[in-house]
Coordinates of C-alpha atoms in Angstrom, one line a residue:
X419 CA 26.1 73.0 104.0
X420 CA 26.9 74.3 107.5
X421 CA 29.2 71.4 108.2
X422 CA 31.2 72.3 105.1
X423 CA 31.3 76.0 106.2
X424 CA 32.4 74.9 109.7
X425 CA 35.1 72.6 108.2
X426 CA 36.9 75.7 106.8
X427 CA 37.5 76.8 110.4
X428 CA 36.6 80.3 109.5
X429 CA 34.1 82.7 111.1
X430 CA 30.4 82.2 110.3
X431 CA 27.7 84.8 110.6
X432 CA 24.3 83.1 110.7
X433 CA 21.2 85.3 110.3
X434 CA 18.0 83.3 110.9
X435 CA 14.4 84.3 110.6
X436 CA 13.2 81.8 113.1
X437 CA 13.7 81.8 116.9
X438 CA 14.2 78.0 116.9
X439 CA 16.4 77.7 113.8
X440 CA 18.4 74.4 113.4
X441 CA 21.4 76.3 112.1
X442 CA 21.5 78.3 115.3
X443 CA 21.4 75.1 117.3
X444 CA 24.2 73.6 115.1
X445 CA 26.4 76.6 115.4
X446 CA 25.8 77.0 119.2
X447 CA 29.1 75.2 120.1
X448 CA 31.1 76.4 117.0
X449 CA 33.8 78.7 118.5
X450 CA 33.7 81.2 115.6
X451 CA 30.0 81.7 115.0
X452 CA 27.7 84.7 115.5
X453 CA 24.0 83.9 115.3
X454 CA 21.6 86.8 114.9
X455 CA 17.9 86.7 114.5
X456 CA 16.3 88.8 111.8
X457 CA 13.5 90.6 113.4
X458 CA 12.0 92.0 110.2
X459 CA 13.4 95.5 110.6
X460 CA 16.7 97.2 110.6
X461 CA 19.2 95.6 113.0
X462 CA 19.0 96.7 116.6
X463 CA 21.8 98.8 118.0
X464 CA 22.8 95.7 120.1
X465 CA 23.0 93.5 117.0
X466 CA 25.2 96.1 115.2
X467 CA 27.5 96.2 118.2
X468 CA 27.6 92.5 118.5
X469 CA 28.4 92.1 114.8
X470 CA 31.2 94.8 115.0
X471 CA 32.7 93.1 118.1
X472 CA 32.6 89.7 116.3
X473 CA 34.3 91.1 113.2
X474 CA 36.9 93.0 115.3
X475 CA 37.8 90.0 117.5
X476 CA 40.9 88.6 115.7
X477 CA 41.2 85.8 118.3
X478 CA 38.4 84.0 116.4
X479 CA 40.5 83.9 113.2
X480 CA 42.3 80.7 114.0
X481 CA 40.3 77.9 115.5
X482 CA 42.6 75.3 117.2
X483 CA 42.8 72.2 114.9
X484 CA 41.8 69.8 117.8
X485 CA 38.8 71.9 118.7
X486 CA 37.7 72.0 115.1
X487 CA 38.2 68.2 114.8
X488 CA 36.2 67.6 117.9
X489 CA 33.3 69.8 116.7
X490 CA 33.2 68.1 113.3
X491 CA 33.6 64.5 114.5
X492 CA 29.8 63.7 114.9
X493 CA 29.4 64.8 111.2
X494 CA 32.1 62.7 109.7
X495 CA 31.2 60.3 106.9
X496 CA 32.0 57.3 109.1
X497 CA 29.8 58.4 112.0
X498 CA 26.9 59.4 109.7
X499 CA 27.1 56.1 107.8
X500 CA 27.2 54.1 111.1
X501 CA 24.1 56.0 112.3
X502 CA 22.2 55.2 109.0
X503 CA 23.3 51.6 109.2
X504 CA 22.0 51.2 112.7
X505 CA 18.6 52.6 111.5
X506 CA 18.4 49.9 108.9
X507 CA 19.5 47.0 111.2

């Protein structure tokens, strides 16, 4: 599902409950993502400031098409099919 979200080129706020969450790893190089970890309580002041800055940063609104294409390339149908095919060979 995250690949589909990323394909929109829009901002993504990811809140995970695990320190080693796969979605955080995936979004690590996505240029319009903010990953926060739920620590089981109200958000910290730092998390609130980070979220506010992320939402207020209008430069994240338009991801360059070539950057988005490069990010998504490893998850294209052709690449995924090729990887599965090599597992079966």
